[in-house]
XYZ file of C-alpha atoms in Angstrom:
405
model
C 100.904 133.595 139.467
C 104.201 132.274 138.256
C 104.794 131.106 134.684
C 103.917 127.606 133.599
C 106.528 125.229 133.880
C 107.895 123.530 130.617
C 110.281 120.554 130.833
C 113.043 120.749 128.003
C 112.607 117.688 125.555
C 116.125 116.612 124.649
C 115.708 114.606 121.127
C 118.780 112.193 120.226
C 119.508 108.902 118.593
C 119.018 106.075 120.100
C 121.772 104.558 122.407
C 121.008 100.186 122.245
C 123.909 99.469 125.102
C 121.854 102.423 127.441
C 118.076 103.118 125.951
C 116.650 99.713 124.840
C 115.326 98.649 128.559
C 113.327 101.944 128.918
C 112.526 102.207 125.172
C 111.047 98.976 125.659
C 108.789 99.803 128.738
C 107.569 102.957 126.403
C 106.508 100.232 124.295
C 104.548 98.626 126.493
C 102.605 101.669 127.527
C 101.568 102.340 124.067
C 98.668 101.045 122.559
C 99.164 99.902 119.195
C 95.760 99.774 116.556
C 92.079 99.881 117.876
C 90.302 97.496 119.947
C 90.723 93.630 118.102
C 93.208 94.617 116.017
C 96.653 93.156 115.688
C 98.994 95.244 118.319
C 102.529 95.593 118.217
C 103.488 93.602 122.086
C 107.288 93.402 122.146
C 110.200 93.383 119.735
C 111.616 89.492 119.974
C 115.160 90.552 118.744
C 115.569 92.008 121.919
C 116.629 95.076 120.349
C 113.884 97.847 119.210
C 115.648 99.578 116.043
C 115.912 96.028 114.566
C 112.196 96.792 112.651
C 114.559 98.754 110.223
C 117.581 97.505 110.341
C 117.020 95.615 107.401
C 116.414 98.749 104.926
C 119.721 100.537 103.494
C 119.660 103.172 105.838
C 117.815 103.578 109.031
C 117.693 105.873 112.117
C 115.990 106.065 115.493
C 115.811 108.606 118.004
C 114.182 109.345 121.266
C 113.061 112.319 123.165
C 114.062 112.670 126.357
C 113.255 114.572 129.538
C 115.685 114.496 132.418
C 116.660 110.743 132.736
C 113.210 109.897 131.480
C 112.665 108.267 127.543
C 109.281 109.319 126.663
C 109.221 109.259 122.913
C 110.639 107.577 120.063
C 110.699 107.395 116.668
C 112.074 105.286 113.652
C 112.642 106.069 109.923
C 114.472 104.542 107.222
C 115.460 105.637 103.406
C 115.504 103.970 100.018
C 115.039 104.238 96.683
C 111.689 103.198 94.652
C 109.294 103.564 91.959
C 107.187 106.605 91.812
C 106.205 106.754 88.208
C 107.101 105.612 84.416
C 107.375 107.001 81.518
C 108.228 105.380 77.418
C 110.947 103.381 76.970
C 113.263 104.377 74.434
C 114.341 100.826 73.486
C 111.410 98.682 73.733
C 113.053 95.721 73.692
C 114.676 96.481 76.880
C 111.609 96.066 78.906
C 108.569 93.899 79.476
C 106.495 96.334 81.607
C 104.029 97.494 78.897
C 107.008 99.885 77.049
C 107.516 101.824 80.334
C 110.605 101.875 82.511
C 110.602 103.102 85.990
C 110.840 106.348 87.121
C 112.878 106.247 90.799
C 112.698 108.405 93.464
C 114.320 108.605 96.487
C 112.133 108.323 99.996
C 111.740 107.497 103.428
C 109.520 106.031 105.862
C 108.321 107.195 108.955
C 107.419 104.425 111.667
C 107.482 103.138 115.402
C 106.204 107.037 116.659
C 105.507 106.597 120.545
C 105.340 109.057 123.065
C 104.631 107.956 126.546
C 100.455 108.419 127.668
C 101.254 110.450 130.552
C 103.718 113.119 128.441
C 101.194 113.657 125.578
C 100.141 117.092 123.776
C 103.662 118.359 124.901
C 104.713 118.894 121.157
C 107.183 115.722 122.005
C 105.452 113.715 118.633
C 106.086 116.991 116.699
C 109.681 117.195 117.613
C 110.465 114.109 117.030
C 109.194 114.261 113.265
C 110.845 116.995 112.832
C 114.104 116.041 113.665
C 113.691 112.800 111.706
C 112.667 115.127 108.724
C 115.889 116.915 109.089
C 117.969 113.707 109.059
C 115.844 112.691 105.545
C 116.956 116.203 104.118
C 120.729 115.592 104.939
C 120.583 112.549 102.786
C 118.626 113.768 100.078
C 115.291 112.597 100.295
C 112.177 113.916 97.993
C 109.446 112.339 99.886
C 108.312 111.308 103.288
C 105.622 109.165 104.082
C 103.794 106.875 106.919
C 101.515 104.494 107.708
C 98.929 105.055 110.313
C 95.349 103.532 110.803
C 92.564 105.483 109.424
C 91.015 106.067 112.770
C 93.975 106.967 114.774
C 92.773 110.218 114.347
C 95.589 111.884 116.668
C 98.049 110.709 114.349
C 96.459 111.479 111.384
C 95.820 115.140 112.641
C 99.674 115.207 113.790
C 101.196 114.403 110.119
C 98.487 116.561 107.759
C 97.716 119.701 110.684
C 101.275 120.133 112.297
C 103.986 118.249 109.784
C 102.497 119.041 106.174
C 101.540 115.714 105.431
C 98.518 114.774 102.940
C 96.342 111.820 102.409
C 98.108 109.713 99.768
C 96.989 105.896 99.344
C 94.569 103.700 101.660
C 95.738 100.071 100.723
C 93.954 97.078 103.128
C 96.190 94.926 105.158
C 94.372 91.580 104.705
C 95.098 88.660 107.831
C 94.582 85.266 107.747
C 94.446 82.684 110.898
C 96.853 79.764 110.568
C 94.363 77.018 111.411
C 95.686 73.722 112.529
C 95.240 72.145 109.764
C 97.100 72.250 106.541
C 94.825 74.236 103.556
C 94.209 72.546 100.753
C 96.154 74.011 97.009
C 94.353 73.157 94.184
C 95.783 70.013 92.426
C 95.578 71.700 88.989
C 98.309 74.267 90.170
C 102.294 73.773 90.209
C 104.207 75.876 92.793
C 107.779 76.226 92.044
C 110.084 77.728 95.098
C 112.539 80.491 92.516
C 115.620 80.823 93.520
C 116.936 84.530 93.986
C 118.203 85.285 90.588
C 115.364 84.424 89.303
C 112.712 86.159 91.368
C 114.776 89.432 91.204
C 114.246 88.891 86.870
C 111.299 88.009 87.567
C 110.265 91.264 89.641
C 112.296 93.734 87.937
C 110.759 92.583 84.266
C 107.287 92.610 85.610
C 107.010 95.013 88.062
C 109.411 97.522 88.349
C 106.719 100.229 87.237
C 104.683 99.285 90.335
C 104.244 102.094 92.475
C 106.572 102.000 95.618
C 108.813 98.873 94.059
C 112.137 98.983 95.781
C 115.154 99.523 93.252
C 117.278 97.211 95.610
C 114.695 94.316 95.199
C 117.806 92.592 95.053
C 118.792 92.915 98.943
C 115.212 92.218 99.949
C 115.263 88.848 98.338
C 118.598 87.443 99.297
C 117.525 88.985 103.195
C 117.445 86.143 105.672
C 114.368 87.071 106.616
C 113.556 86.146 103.182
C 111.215 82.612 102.941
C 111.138 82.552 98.960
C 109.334 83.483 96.483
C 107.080 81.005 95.157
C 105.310 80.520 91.424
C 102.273 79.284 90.499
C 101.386 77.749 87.212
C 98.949 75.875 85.359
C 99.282 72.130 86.164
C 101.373 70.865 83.381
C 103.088 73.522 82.520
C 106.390 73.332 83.962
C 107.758 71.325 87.079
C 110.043 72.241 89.451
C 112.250 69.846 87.678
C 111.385 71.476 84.033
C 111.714 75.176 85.311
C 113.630 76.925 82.447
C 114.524 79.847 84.831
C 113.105 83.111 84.585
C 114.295 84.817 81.209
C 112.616 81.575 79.235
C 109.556 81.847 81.073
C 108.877 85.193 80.493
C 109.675 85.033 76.634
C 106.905 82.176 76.718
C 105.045 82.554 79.508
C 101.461 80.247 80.667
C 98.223 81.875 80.237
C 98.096 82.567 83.696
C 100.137 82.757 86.609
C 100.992 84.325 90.169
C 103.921 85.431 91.980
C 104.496 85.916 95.863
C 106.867 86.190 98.521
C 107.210 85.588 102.294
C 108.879 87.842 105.084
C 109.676 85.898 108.405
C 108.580 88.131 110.432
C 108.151 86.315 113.261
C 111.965 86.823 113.845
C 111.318 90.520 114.324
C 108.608 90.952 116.840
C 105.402 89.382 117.604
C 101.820 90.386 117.816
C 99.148 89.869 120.341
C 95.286 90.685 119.701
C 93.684 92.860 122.829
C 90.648 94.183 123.839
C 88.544 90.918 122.907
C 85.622 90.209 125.183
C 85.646 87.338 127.412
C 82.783 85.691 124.698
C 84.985 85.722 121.876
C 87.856 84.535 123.638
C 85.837 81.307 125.326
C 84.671 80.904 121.871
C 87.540 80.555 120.695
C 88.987 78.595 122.820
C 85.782 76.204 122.172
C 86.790 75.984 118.633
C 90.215 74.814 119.352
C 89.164 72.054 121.997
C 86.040 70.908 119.843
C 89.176 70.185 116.838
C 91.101 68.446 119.248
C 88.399 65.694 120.297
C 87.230 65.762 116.619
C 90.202 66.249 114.407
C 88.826 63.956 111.341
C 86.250 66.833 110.982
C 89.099 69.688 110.159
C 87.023 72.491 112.032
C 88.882 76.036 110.884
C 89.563 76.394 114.418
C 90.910 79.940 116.000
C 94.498 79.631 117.037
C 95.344 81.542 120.412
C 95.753 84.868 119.333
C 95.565 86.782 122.718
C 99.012 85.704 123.595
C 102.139 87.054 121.814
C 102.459 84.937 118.178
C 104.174 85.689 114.988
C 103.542 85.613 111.784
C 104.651 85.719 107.783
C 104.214 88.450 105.596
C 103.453 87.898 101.984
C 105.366 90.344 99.645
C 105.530 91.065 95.489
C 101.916 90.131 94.908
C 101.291 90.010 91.362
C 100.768 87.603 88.277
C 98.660 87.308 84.791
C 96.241 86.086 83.071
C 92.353 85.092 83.367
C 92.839 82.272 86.050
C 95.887 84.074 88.361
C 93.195 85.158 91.234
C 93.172 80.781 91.037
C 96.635 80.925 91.168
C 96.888 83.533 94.201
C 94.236 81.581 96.003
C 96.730 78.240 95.402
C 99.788 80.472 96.883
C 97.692 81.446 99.463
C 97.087 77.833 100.839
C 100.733 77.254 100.244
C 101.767 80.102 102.339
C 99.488 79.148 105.122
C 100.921 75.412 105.365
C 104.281 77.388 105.488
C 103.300 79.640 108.120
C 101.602 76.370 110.148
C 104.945 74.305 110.143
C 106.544 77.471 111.548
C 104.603 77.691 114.639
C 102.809 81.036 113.241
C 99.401 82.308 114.812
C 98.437 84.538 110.882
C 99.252 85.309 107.729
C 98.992 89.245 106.348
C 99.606 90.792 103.146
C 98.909 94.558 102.136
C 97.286 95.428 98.883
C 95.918 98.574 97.070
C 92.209 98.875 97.168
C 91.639 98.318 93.134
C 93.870 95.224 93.158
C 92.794 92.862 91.422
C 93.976 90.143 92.729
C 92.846 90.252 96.515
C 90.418 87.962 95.538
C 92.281 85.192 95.883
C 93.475 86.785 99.351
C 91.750 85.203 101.990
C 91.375 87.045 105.456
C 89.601 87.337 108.122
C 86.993 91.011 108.459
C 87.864 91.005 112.173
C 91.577 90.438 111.751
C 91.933 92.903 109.013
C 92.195 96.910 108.187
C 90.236 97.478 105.144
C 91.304 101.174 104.899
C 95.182 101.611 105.906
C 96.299 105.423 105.380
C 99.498 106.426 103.782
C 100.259 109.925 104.159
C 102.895 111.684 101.981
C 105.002 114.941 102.006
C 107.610 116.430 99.589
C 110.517 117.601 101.369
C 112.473 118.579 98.115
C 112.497 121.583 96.720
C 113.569 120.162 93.061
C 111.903 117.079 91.574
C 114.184 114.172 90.570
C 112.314 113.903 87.122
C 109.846 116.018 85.250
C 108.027 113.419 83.968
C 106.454 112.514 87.377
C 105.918 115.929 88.366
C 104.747 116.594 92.137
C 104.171 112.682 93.108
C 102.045 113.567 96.137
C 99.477 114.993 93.947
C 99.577 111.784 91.449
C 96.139 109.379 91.689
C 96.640 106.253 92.793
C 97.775 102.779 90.617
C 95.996 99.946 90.813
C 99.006 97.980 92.673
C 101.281 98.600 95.372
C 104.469 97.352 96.101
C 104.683 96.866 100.146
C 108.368 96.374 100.794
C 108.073 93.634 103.952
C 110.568 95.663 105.560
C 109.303 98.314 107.041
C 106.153 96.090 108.148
């Protein structure tokens, strides 16, 4: 019997003016979450490395095998929060005497390798000469997102690459009904500008685990909606608003920040594997609202064909009523989302914070138990008062930069 033939995987970046048609029909092959989950259907850009072209620096490559594309892979690098430790001048800071320790890390996403090439060792190759890449420029840390049940993946990263279980934050989603939700008339919103959600972030919550140092960028992105404040009712107005360094010196009893990611202009989403009953159900909700729209039934938008959506970003606030407040920015981010044609609304939170309470989402829609796995690709560590940060427990916020999403 004659040896076993192996086809040579060729791994390179990707080529947009010569790859992006058969990248694309990759894409389409590849089934993306479980059965009545949100899928990734197509990239709307038209272009599939634009889901990191936002972040400072980005890469994607794609294995190939003769003329055939039958893997790919994206990653991106920044720099972000991975710890704190004391202040040496107080007065310097407002985030409980600490300042941020930095690190700098990158993200693994987009990992597709065509159903009929599988178990080939293509995934594995294709991490591993993204890893390298990371190493060139430095990076301490590698991580991904994956779902908890995609046990392939997860047996990829922590059996072959090195990678270990780090957080499990929830990705909460939200319908955009077709009505507008009602905000609580005892709350102000006030739309920041910039400037002042950057102060606003960086005073606050620049210790948060995973905060971006170039919040900055993120904020003036075009993708960018805002970031929106809410307040007690008679606090301040949009027409009072001091700006950011006065209201922090003197801030309200309670309050909540948030920010939205157009991500519609990205790519769009498409829910599959629903049964025939849910899907005439649906549609019954949507038909009953039409001949009945004085009754403002919560009815299902169309969610089995491609839709887009908003992403809400920089969660985080104060005080005994700010779940109120979330719940207020919430409905204000869902009116948003409706006047933009959007089919949900999603967020990402760690599992201990306190505020998704004020979230709400739909069970169905949602991934209670997202999985972040982590590897240190350093050798040194950028500061010793972190110490290995893939061993660290877990804070009781998350910072979920809407890029990489």
């Amino acid at each position: 019997m004659g040896e076993e033939y192996s086809p040579t995987v060729v791994v390179r970046a990707y080529d947009p003016n010569k790859d992006r048609e058969r990248v694309e029909a990759v894409e389409r092959t590849c089934e993306v979450g479980p059965s009545d989950k949100l899928s990734l259907l197509t990239d709307m850009l038209g272009d599939p490395i634009c889901r990191v072209r936002h972040s400072p620096a980005f890469l994607m490559l794609v294995a190939e095998i003769g003329k055939e594309i039958v893997g790919m892979i994206r990653g991106c690098i920044k720099t972000v929060t991975c710890g704190k430790k004391l202040s040496r001048n107080r007065k310097q800071t407002d985030t409980a005497n600490h300042v941020p320790v930095y690190t700098k890390v990158a993200y693994i996403l987009g990992l597709r390798v065509s159903p009929n090439q599988r178990r080939m060792g293509i995934g594995l190759k294709l991490v591993q000469k993204m890893e390298a890449w990371f190493r060139e420029n430095g990076v301490e840390y590698s991580y991904m997102a994956t779902e908890n049940d995609n046990l392939a993946s997860v047996k990829l990263f922590t059996d072959k690459c090195g990678y270990s279980k780090f957080r499990t934050p929830s990705i909460l989603v939200n319908p955009v009904f077709a009505h507008r939700a009602k905000v609580s008339s005892n709350v102000t919103i006030i739309h920041l500008k910039p400037s002042d959600a950057k102060t606003l972030y960086r005073r606050r919550f620049a210790t948060t685990e995973f905060f971006p140092r170039d919040i900055d960028s993120i904020l003036n992105n075009k993708l960018s909606l805002g970031t929106f404040l809410a307040v007690p009712r008679g606090s301040y107005t949009p027409d009072t608003w001091p700006g950011a360094e006065r209201f922090l010196s003197d801030p309200p009893e309670s309050w909540a920040v948030i920010s939205v990611w157009n991500s519609k202009e990205v790519f769009t989403l498409q829910v599959r594997g629903a049964s025939r009953v849910k899907k005439t159900l649906a549609q019954t909700t949507r038909v009953v609202d039409r001949a009945l729209p004085w009754l403002r039934l919560p009815s299902v938008p169309d969610l089995f064909r491609p839709f887009g959506f908003h992403f809400l970003y920089g969660l985080g606030g104060e005080g005994p009523e700010a779940v109120k407040m979330v719940k207020a920015l919430c409905g204000f981010a869902h009116n948003l989302a409706m006047e933009s044609g959007c089919g949900v609304v999603a967020t990402e939170v760690a599992p201990c914070e306190p505020l998704r309470f004020g979230i709400p989402h739909w069970k169905m829609l949602s991934c209670e138990e997202d999985l972040w796995c982590i590897k240190r690709l350093a050798e040194d560590y950028s500061d010793g008062a972190v110490g290995d940060w893939t061993k660290s427990p877990p804070g009781i916020s998350i910072f979920v930069d809407p890029r990489e999403i």
